[in-house]
PDB file of C-alpha atoms in Angstrom:
ATOM      1  CA  MET N  14     101.689  55.681  76.140  1.00 57.00           C
ATOM      2  CA  GLY N  15     102.971  52.795  77.784  1.00 61.00           C
ATOM      3  CA  ILE N  16     101.749  49.384  79.350  1.00 72.00           C
ATOM      4  CA  GLY N  17     101.061  51.315  82.665  1.00 67.00           C
ATOM      5  CA  GLY N  18      99.056  54.029  81.084  1.00 70.00           C
ATOM      6  CA  TYR N  19      96.927  51.820  79.005  1.00 73.00           C
ATOM      7  CA  ILE N  20      96.036  49.729  81.912  1.00 81.00           C
ATOM      8  CA  PHE N  21      95.282  53.127  83.976  1.00 81.00           C
ATOM      9  CA  TYR N  22      92.923  54.073  81.113  1.00 81.00           C
ATOM     10  CA  PHE N  23      91.083  51.182  80.707  1.00 82.00           C
ATOM     11  CA  ILE N  24      90.454  51.027  84.747  1.00 86.00           C
ATOM     12  CA  LEU N  25      89.390  54.422  84.650  1.00 83.00           C
ATOM     13  CA  LEU N  26      86.843  53.870  81.720  1.00 86.00           C
ATOM     14  CA  LEU N  27      85.406  50.890  83.674  1.00 88.00           C
ATOM     15  CA  ILE N  28      85.170  52.782  87.063  1.00 93.00           C
ATOM     16  CA  ILE N  29      83.583  56.140  85.803  1.00 93.00           C
ATOM     17  CA  PRO N  30      80.351  54.327  84.599  1.00 92.00           C
ATOM     18  CA  LEU N  31      80.257  51.716  87.611  1.00 94.00           C
ATOM     19  CA  TRP N  32      80.655  54.581  90.119  1.00 95.00           C
ATOM     20  CA  ALA N  33      77.692  56.430  88.377  1.00 95.00           C
ATOM     21  CA  GLN N  34      75.614  53.513  88.509  1.00 94.00           C
ATOM     22  CA  PHE N  35      76.474  52.497  92.032  1.00 95.00           C
ATOM     23  CA  LYS N  36      75.851  56.255  93.029  1.00 95.00           C
ATOM     24  CA  LEU N  37      72.263  56.047  91.415  1.00 96.00           C
ATOM     25  CA  LYS N  38      71.328  52.710  92.973  1.00 95.00           C
ATOM     26  CA  ARG N  39      72.460  53.768  96.204  1.00 96.00           C
ATOM     27  CA  THR N  40      70.482  56.824  96.152  1.00 97.00           C
ATOM     28  CA  TYR N  41      67.578  55.661  94.734  1.00 96.00           C
ATOM     29  CA  ALA N  42      67.462  52.457  97.249  1.00 96.00           C
ATOM     30  CA  LYS N  43      67.549  55.267 100.094  1.00 96.00           C
ATOM     31  CA  TYR N  44      64.872  57.236  98.940  1.00 96.00           C
ATOM     32  CA  SER N  45      62.440  54.733  97.576  1.00 96.00           C
ATOM     33  CA  LYS N  46      61.640  53.818 100.906  1.00 95.00           C
ATOM     34  CA  ILE N  47      61.211  57.237 102.313  1.00 95.00           C
ATOM     35  CA  ARG N  48      57.204  58.029 101.696  1.00 95.00           C
ATOM     36  CA  SER N  49      56.403  61.205 100.089  1.00 95.00           C
ATOM     37  CA  THR N  50      54.404  63.569 102.419  1.00 93.00           C
ATOM     38  CA  SER N  51      51.978  63.875  99.448  1.00 94.00           C
ATOM     39  CA  GLY N  52      51.110  60.134  99.662  1.00 94.00           C
ATOM     40  CA  HIS N  53      50.759  60.258  95.683  1.00 97.00           C
ATOM     41  CA  THR N  54      52.318  57.286  93.850  1.00 97.00           C
ATOM     42  CA  GLY N  55      54.556  58.109  90.802  1.00 97.00           C
ATOM     43  CA  ALA N  56      51.695  57.366  88.502  1.00 97.00           C
ATOM     44  CA  GLN N  57      49.494  59.932  90.210  1.00 98.00           C
ATOM     45  CA  VAL N  58      52.327  62.675  90.390  1.00 98.00           C
ATOM     46  CA  ALA N  59      53.136  61.912  86.625  1.00 98.00           C
ATOM     47  CA  ARG N  60      49.293  62.514  85.774  1.00 98.00           C
ATOM     48  CA  ILE N  61      48.624  65.373  87.850  1.00 98.00           C
ATOM     49  CA  ILE N  62      51.501  67.300  86.197  1.00 98.00           C
ATOM     50  CA  LEU N  63      50.789  65.887  82.952  1.00 98.00           C
ATOM     51  CA  ASP N  64      47.128  67.339  83.377  1.00 98.00           C
ATOM     52  CA  ALA N  65      48.216  70.646  84.503  1.00 97.00           C
ATOM     53  CA  ASN N  66      50.296  71.126  81.525  1.00 97.00           C
ATOM     54  CA  GLY N  67      47.205  70.105  79.318  1.00 97.00           C
ATOM     55  CA  LEU N  68      48.910  66.981  78.186  1.00 97.00           C
ATOM     56  CA  HIS N  69      45.812  64.945  78.564  1.00 97.00           C
ATOM     57  CA  ASP N  70      46.475  62.630  75.513  1.00 96.00           C
ATOM     58  CA  VAL N  71      49.863  61.472  76.980  1.00 98.00           C
ATOM     59  CA  LYS N  72      49.436  58.125  78.696  1.00 98.00           C
ATOM     60  CA  VAL N  73      51.021  56.757  82.069  1.00 98.00           C
ATOM     61  CA  THR N  74      51.825  52.968  82.231  1.00 98.00           C
ATOM     62  CA  GLU N  75      53.612  50.620  84.024  1.00 97.00           C
ATOM     63  CA  SER N  76      56.961  49.239  82.690  1.00 95.00           C
ATOM     64  CA  ARG N  77      58.740  46.014  83.846  1.00 89.00           C
ATOM     65  CA  GLY N  78      62.359  46.285  85.341  1.00 85.00           C
ATOM     66  CA  MET N  79      63.959  48.381  87.711  1.00 85.00           C
ATOM     67  CA  LEU N  80      64.632  51.867  86.479  1.00 88.00           C
ATOM     68  CA  SER N  81      63.125  51.141  83.288  1.00 93.00           C
ATOM     69  CA  ASP N  82      61.379  54.780  83.554  1.00 96.00           C
ATOM     70  CA  HIS N  83      61.424  56.715  80.299  1.00 96.00           C
ATOM     71  CA  TYR N  84      58.945  58.741  77.984  1.00 97.00           C
ATOM     72  CA  ASN N  85      58.516  57.583  74.385  1.00 95.00           C
ATOM     73  CA  PRO N  86      57.379  60.636  72.435  1.00 93.00           C
ATOM     74  CA  LEU N  87      56.175  58.081  69.464  1.00 92.00           C
ATOM     75  CA  THR N  88      53.447  56.794  71.464  1.00 96.00           C
ATOM     76  CA  LYS N  89      53.068  59.762  74.086  1.00 97.00           C
ATOM     77  CA  ILE N  90      53.695  57.280  76.954  1.00 97.00           C
ATOM     78  CA  VAL N  91      55.457  57.836  80.062  1.00 98.00           C
ATOM     79  CA  ALA N  92      56.327  54.523  81.455  1.00 97.00           C
ATOM     80  CA  LEU N  93      57.310  54.129  85.077  1.00 97.00           C
ATOM     81  CA  SER N  94      58.730  51.165  86.760  1.00 97.00           C
ATOM     82  CA  SER N  95      56.764  49.142  88.960  1.00 95.00           C
ATOM     83  CA  HIS N  96      57.824  50.710  92.277  1.00 95.00           C
ATOM     84  CA  ASN N  97      57.803  54.292  90.757  1.00 96.00           C
ATOM     85  CA  TYR N  98      54.364  53.645  89.459  1.00 97.00           C
ATOM     86  CA  ARG N  99      52.620  52.110  92.492  1.00 96.00           C
ATOM     87  CA  GLU N 100      54.321  53.238  95.408  1.00 95.00           C
ATOM     88  CA  ALA N 101      54.376  56.623  97.338  1.00 96.00           C
ATOM     89  CA  SER N 102      58.174  57.844  97.612  1.00 97.00           C
ATOM     90  CA  VAL N 103      60.222  60.466  97.423  1.00 97.00           C
ATOM     91  CA  ALA N 104      62.310  58.750  94.827  1.00 97.00           C
ATOM     92  CA  GLY N 105      59.308  57.699  92.598  1.00 97.00           C
ATOM     93  CA  THR N 106      58.020  61.171  92.862  1.00 97.00           C
ATOM     94  CA  ALA N 107      61.240  62.790  91.700  1.00 97.00           C
ATOM     95  CA  VAL N 108      61.611  59.949  88.551  1.00 97.00           C
ATOM     96  CA  ALA N 109      57.786  60.229  87.549  1.00 98.00           C
ATOM     97  CA  ALA N 110      58.276  64.180  87.553  1.00 98.00           C
ATOM     98  CA  HIS N 111      61.573  64.053  85.469  1.00 98.00           C
ATOM     99  CA  GLU N 112      59.984  61.644  82.750  1.00 98.00           C
ATOM    100  CA  VAL N 113      57.170  64.025  82.442  1.00 98.00           C
ATOM    101  CA  GLY N 114      59.370  66.936  82.103  1.00 98.00           C
ATOM    102  CA  HIS N 115      60.453  65.225  78.714  1.00 98.00           C
ATOM    103  CA  ALA N 116      56.784  65.081  77.884  1.00 98.00           C
ATOM    104  CA  ILE N 117      56.876  68.971  78.443  1.00 98.00           C
ATOM    105  CA  GLN N 118      59.774  69.281  76.413  1.00 98.00           C
ATOM    106  CA  ASP N 119      58.177  67.394  73.659  1.00 97.00           C
ATOM    107  CA  ALA N 120      54.890  69.464  73.595  1.00 97.00           C
ATOM    108  CA  GLU N 121      57.076  72.713  73.725  1.00 97.00           C
ATOM    109  CA  ASP N 122      59.137  71.306  70.924  1.00 96.00           C
ATOM    110  CA  TYR N 123      62.426  71.572  72.775  1.00 97.00           C
ATOM    111  CA  SER N 124      65.192  72.085  70.427  1.00 96.00           C
ATOM    112  CA  PHE N 125      67.849  69.748  72.163  1.00 96.00           C
ATOM    113  CA  LEU N 126      64.986  67.094  72.382  1.00 96.00           C
ATOM    114  CA  ARG N 127      64.124  67.425  68.786  1.00 95.00           C
ATOM    115  CA  LEU N 128      67.935  66.924  67.718  1.00 95.00           C
ATOM    116  CA  ARG N 129      68.251  64.022  69.425  1.00 94.00           C
ATOM    117  CA  HIS N 130      65.530  62.396  68.400  1.00 93.00           C
ATOM    118  CA  ARG N 131      66.449  63.216  64.726  1.00 92.00           C
ATOM    119  CA  LEU N 132      70.038  61.675  65.560  1.00 93.00           C
ATOM    120  CA  VAL N 133      69.023  58.176  66.851  1.00 93.00           C
ATOM    121  CA  PRO N 134      68.616  56.319  63.411  1.00 92.00           C
ATOM    122  CA  ILE N 135      71.953  57.572  62.479  1.00 93.00           C
ATOM    123  CA  VAL N 136      73.535  56.612  65.889  1.00 94.00           C
ATOM    124  CA  ASN N 137      71.961  53.285  65.779  1.00 91.00           C
ATOM    125  CA  VAL N 138      73.796  52.625  62.300  1.00 91.00           C
ATOM    126  CA  SER N 139      76.947  54.758  63.234  1.00 92.00           C
ATOM    127  CA  SER N 140      77.492  52.830  66.616  1.00 87.00           C
ATOM    128  CA  ASN N 141      77.250  49.451  65.271  1.00 86.00           C
ATOM    129  CA  MET N 142      79.353  50.317  62.131  1.00 93.00           C
ATOM    130  CA  SER N 143      82.170  52.187  63.802  1.00 94.00           C
ATOM    131  CA  TRP N 144      84.225  49.557  65.385  1.00 91.00           C
ATOM    132  CA  ILE N 145      84.006  47.393  62.799  1.00 94.00           C
ATOM    133  CA  PHE N 146      86.226  50.003  61.068  1.00 95.00           C
ATOM    134  CA  ILE N 147      88.448  50.550  64.013  1.00 93.00           C
ATOM    135  CA  MET N 148      89.223  47.163  64.448  1.00 93.00           C
ATOM    136  CA  ILE N 149      89.897  46.842  60.495  1.00 93.00           C
ATOM    137  CA  GLY N 150      92.048  49.899  60.983  1.00 90.00           C
ATOM    138  CA  PHE N 151      93.950  48.434  64.072  1.00 87.00           C
ATOM    139  CA  PHE N 152      94.646  45.009  62.229  1.00 88.00           C
ATOM    140  CA  SER N 153      95.672  46.384  59.089  1.00 87.00           C
ATOM    141  CA  ALA N 154      97.484  49.395  60.096  1.00 82.00           C
ATOM    142  CA  TRP N 155      94.859  51.214  57.567  1.00 85.00           C
ATOM    143  CA  SER N 156      94.345  54.671  58.998  1.00 87.00           C
ATOM    144  CA  GLY N 157      91.460  55.570  56.319  1.00 91.00           C
ATOM    145  CA  ALA N 158      89.615  53.010  57.851  1.00 94.00           C
ATOM    146  CA  LEU N 159      90.593  54.128  61.529  1.00 93.00           C
ATOM    147  CA  LEU N 160      89.213  57.354  60.449  1.00 94.00           C
ATOM    148  CA  ILE N 161      85.959  56.493  59.163  1.00 95.00           C
ATOM    149  CA  GLY N 162      85.244  54.293  62.382  1.00 95.00           C
ATOM    150  CA  ILE N 163      86.265  57.474  64.050  1.00 96.00           C
ATOM    151  CA  ILE N 164      84.026  59.809  62.342  1.00 96.00           C
ATOM    152  CA  LEU N 165      81.102  57.079  62.894  1.00 95.00           C
ATOM    153  CA  LEU N 166      82.052  57.107  66.427  1.00 95.00           C
ATOM    154  CA  ALA N 167      81.995  61.115  66.688  1.00 96.00           C
ATOM    155  CA  ALA N 168      78.303  60.680  65.910  1.00 95.00           C
ATOM    156  CA  GLY N 169      77.479  58.712  68.918  1.00 94.00           C
ATOM    157  CA  VAL N 170      79.822  61.205  71.016  1.00 96.00           C
ATOM    158  CA  VAL N 171      77.675  64.387  69.571  1.00 96.00           C
ATOM    159  CA  PHE N 172      74.393  62.343  70.463  1.00 96.00           C
ATOM    160  CA  GLN N 173      75.732  62.022  74.142  1.00 95.00           C
ATOM    161  CA  LEU N 174      76.438  65.695  74.480  1.00 97.00           C
ATOM    162  CA  ILE N 175      73.012  66.531  73.332  1.00 97.00           C
ATOM    163  CA  THR N 176      71.610  64.182  75.765  1.00 97.00           C
ATOM    164  CA  LEU N 177      73.140  65.970  78.688  1.00 97.00           C
ATOM    165  CA  PRO N 178      71.280  69.453  78.291  1.00 97.00           C
ATOM    166  CA  VAL N 179      67.906  67.307  77.618  1.00 98.00           C
ATOM    167  CA  GLU N 180      68.501  65.232  80.934  1.00 97.00           C
ATOM    168  CA  PHE N 181      69.189  68.202  82.901  1.00 97.00           C
ATOM    169  CA  ASN N 182      66.528  70.623  81.629  1.00 98.00           C
ATOM    170  CA  ALA N 183      64.273  67.705  82.240  1.00 97.00           C
ATOM    171  CA  SER N 184      65.129  67.533  85.707  1.00 97.00           C
ATOM    172  CA  SER N 185      65.098  71.397  86.215  1.00 97.00           C
ATOM    173  CA  ARG N 186      61.604  71.136  84.848  1.00 97.00           C
ATOM    174  CA  ALA N 187      60.493  68.364  87.271  1.00 97.00           C
ATOM    175  CA  MET N 188      61.470  70.331  90.245  1.00 97.00           C
ATOM    176  CA  ASP N 189      59.551  73.340  88.925  1.00 96.00           C
ATOM    177  CA  GLN N 190      56.377  71.253  88.667  1.00 97.00           C
ATOM    178  CA  LEU N 191      56.782  69.326  92.100  1.00 97.00           C
ATOM    179  CA  LEU N 192      57.206  73.007  93.901  1.00 95.00           C
ATOM    180  CA  SER N 193      54.591  74.979  91.801  1.00 94.00           C
ATOM    181  CA  HIS N 194      51.842  72.239  92.156  1.00 95.00           C
ATOM    182  CA  ASN N 195      52.791  71.655  95.931  1.00 93.00           C
ATOM    183  CA  ILE N 196      53.581  67.981  95.231  1.00 96.00           C
ATOM    184  CA  ILE N 197      56.437  68.260  97.748  1.00 94.00           C
ATOM    185  CA  ARG N 198      57.177  70.110 100.762  1.00 86.00           C
ATOM    186  CA  ASN N 199      60.224  72.134 101.470  1.00 78.00           C
ATOM    187  CA  GLU N 200      62.020  69.245 103.251  1.00 81.00           C
ATOM    188  CA  GLU N 201      61.649  67.110 100.454  1.00 93.00           C
ATOM    189  CA  GLU N 202      63.238  69.386  97.575  1.00 94.00           C
ATOM    190  CA  ARG N 203      66.682  68.550  98.611  1.00 95.00           C
ATOM    191  CA  ASP N 204      66.067  64.504  98.687  1.00 96.00           C
ATOM    192  CA  ALA N 205      64.205  64.790  95.382  1.00 96.00           C
ATOM    193  CA  LYS N 206      67.269  66.799  94.100  1.00 96.00           C
ATOM    194  CA  LYS N 207      69.791  64.208  95.101  1.00 96.00           C
ATOM    195  CA  VAL N 208      67.365  61.581  93.319  1.00 97.00           C
ATOM    196  CA  LEU N 209      67.520  63.431  90.000  1.00 97.00           C
ATOM    197  CA  SER N 210      71.343  64.578  90.502  1.00 97.00           C
ATOM    198  CA  ALA N 211      72.167  60.852  90.846  1.00 96.00           C
ATOM    199  CA  ALA N 212      70.512  59.802  87.374  1.00 96.00           C
ATOM    200  CA  ALA N 213      72.049  62.767  85.640  1.00 96.00           C
ATOM    201  CA  MET N 214      75.411  61.663  86.883  1.00 96.00           C
ATOM    202  CA  THR N 215      74.838  58.219  85.100  1.00 95.00           C
ATOM    203  CA  TYR N 216      74.611  60.519  81.511  1.00 96.00           C
ATOM    204  CA  VAL N 217      77.620  62.569  82.551  1.00 96.00           C
ATOM    205  CA  ALA N 218      79.621  59.386  83.087  1.00 96.00           C
ATOM    206  CA  ALA N 219      78.749  57.785  79.763  1.00 94.00           C
ATOM    207  CA  THR N 220      79.496  61.042  78.056  1.00 95.00           C
ATOM    208  CA  ALA N 221      82.986  61.305  79.637  1.00 95.00           C
ATOM    209  CA  VAL N 222      83.817  57.730  78.563  1.00 94.00           C
ATOM    210  CA  ALA N 223      82.855  58.339  75.180  1.00 94.00           C
ATOM    211  CA  VAL N 224      84.864  61.376  74.781  1.00 95.00           C
ATOM    212  CA  LEU N 225      87.923  60.010  76.464  1.00 92.00           C
ATOM    213  CA  GLU N 226      87.621  56.829  73.999  1.00 93.00           C
ATOM    214  CA  LEU N 227      87.135  59.356  71.104  1.00 94.00           C
ATOM    215  CA  ALA N 228      90.176  61.502  72.058  1.00 93.00           C
ATOM    216  CA  ARG N 229      92.315  57.860  72.469  1.00 91.00           C
ATOM    217  CA  LEU N 230      91.544  56.759  68.926  1.00 93.00           C
ATOM    218  CA  ILE N 231      92.168  60.356  67.572  1.00 93.00           C
ATOM    219  CA  LEU N 232      95.597  60.353  68.894  1.00 89.00           C
ATOM    220  CA  ILE N 233      96.376  56.695  67.731  1.00 89.00           C
ATOM    221  CA  TYR N 234      95.014  57.848  64.083  1.00 91.00           C
ATOM    222  CA  THR N 235      97.397  60.920  64.307  1.00 89.00           C
ATOM    223  CA  GLY N 236     100.082  58.748  65.489  1.00 84.00           C
ATOM    224  CA  MET N 237      99.842  56.343  62.446  1.00 83.00           C
ATOM    225  CA  ASN N 238      99.860  58.894  59.892  1.00 79.00           C
ATOM    226  CA  ARG N 239     102.980  60.541  61.570  1.00 73.00           C
ATOM    227  CA  SER N 240     104.785  57.200  61.219  1.00 55.00           C
TER     228      SER N 240
END
């Protein structure tokens, strides 16, 4: 790959996640201003769905930061960012239902979620160590170090790939719950799906970047062993 190819490649790596983040922020900003017809805040939506599924032990709390919404399986807490927690918007409704979708996955011992949780400690170590070996391999032209780095990096790629079905499944569960409990009306279904799709694209973008970088390193390793 020539210099022009490398420049294009790295621009692509930069543009993909930036585009996904831009799309998410724009979509969220639009639908966070549209009040949901149910009038329920995100916190109320989360509580309704949790109670309807018998998850009375799961708490709903407010978290700081924009789009800091998440579900913690260790503490059994659905944490919603302030706007989603306090306001009654289409975006907040969709996000709250999505996070509860993760809580339902946890309660049902969803296989991909369980596998992702098991990989967390491994990925935390491998992601930090991988680039050390990769840089050693580059600067010393030692293909063995590069191979170790690639293997460690591959663990992170596997984690990203497993994250995709977890997130898409949570969004699917969210829509099912919102509709079955009459939290959104038919005209809001499309808008809620747009919010969830925009959020999902950030995970798709992150996975695409990770796969591309892993493929590039594998090609470099292969070239080092041919020379």
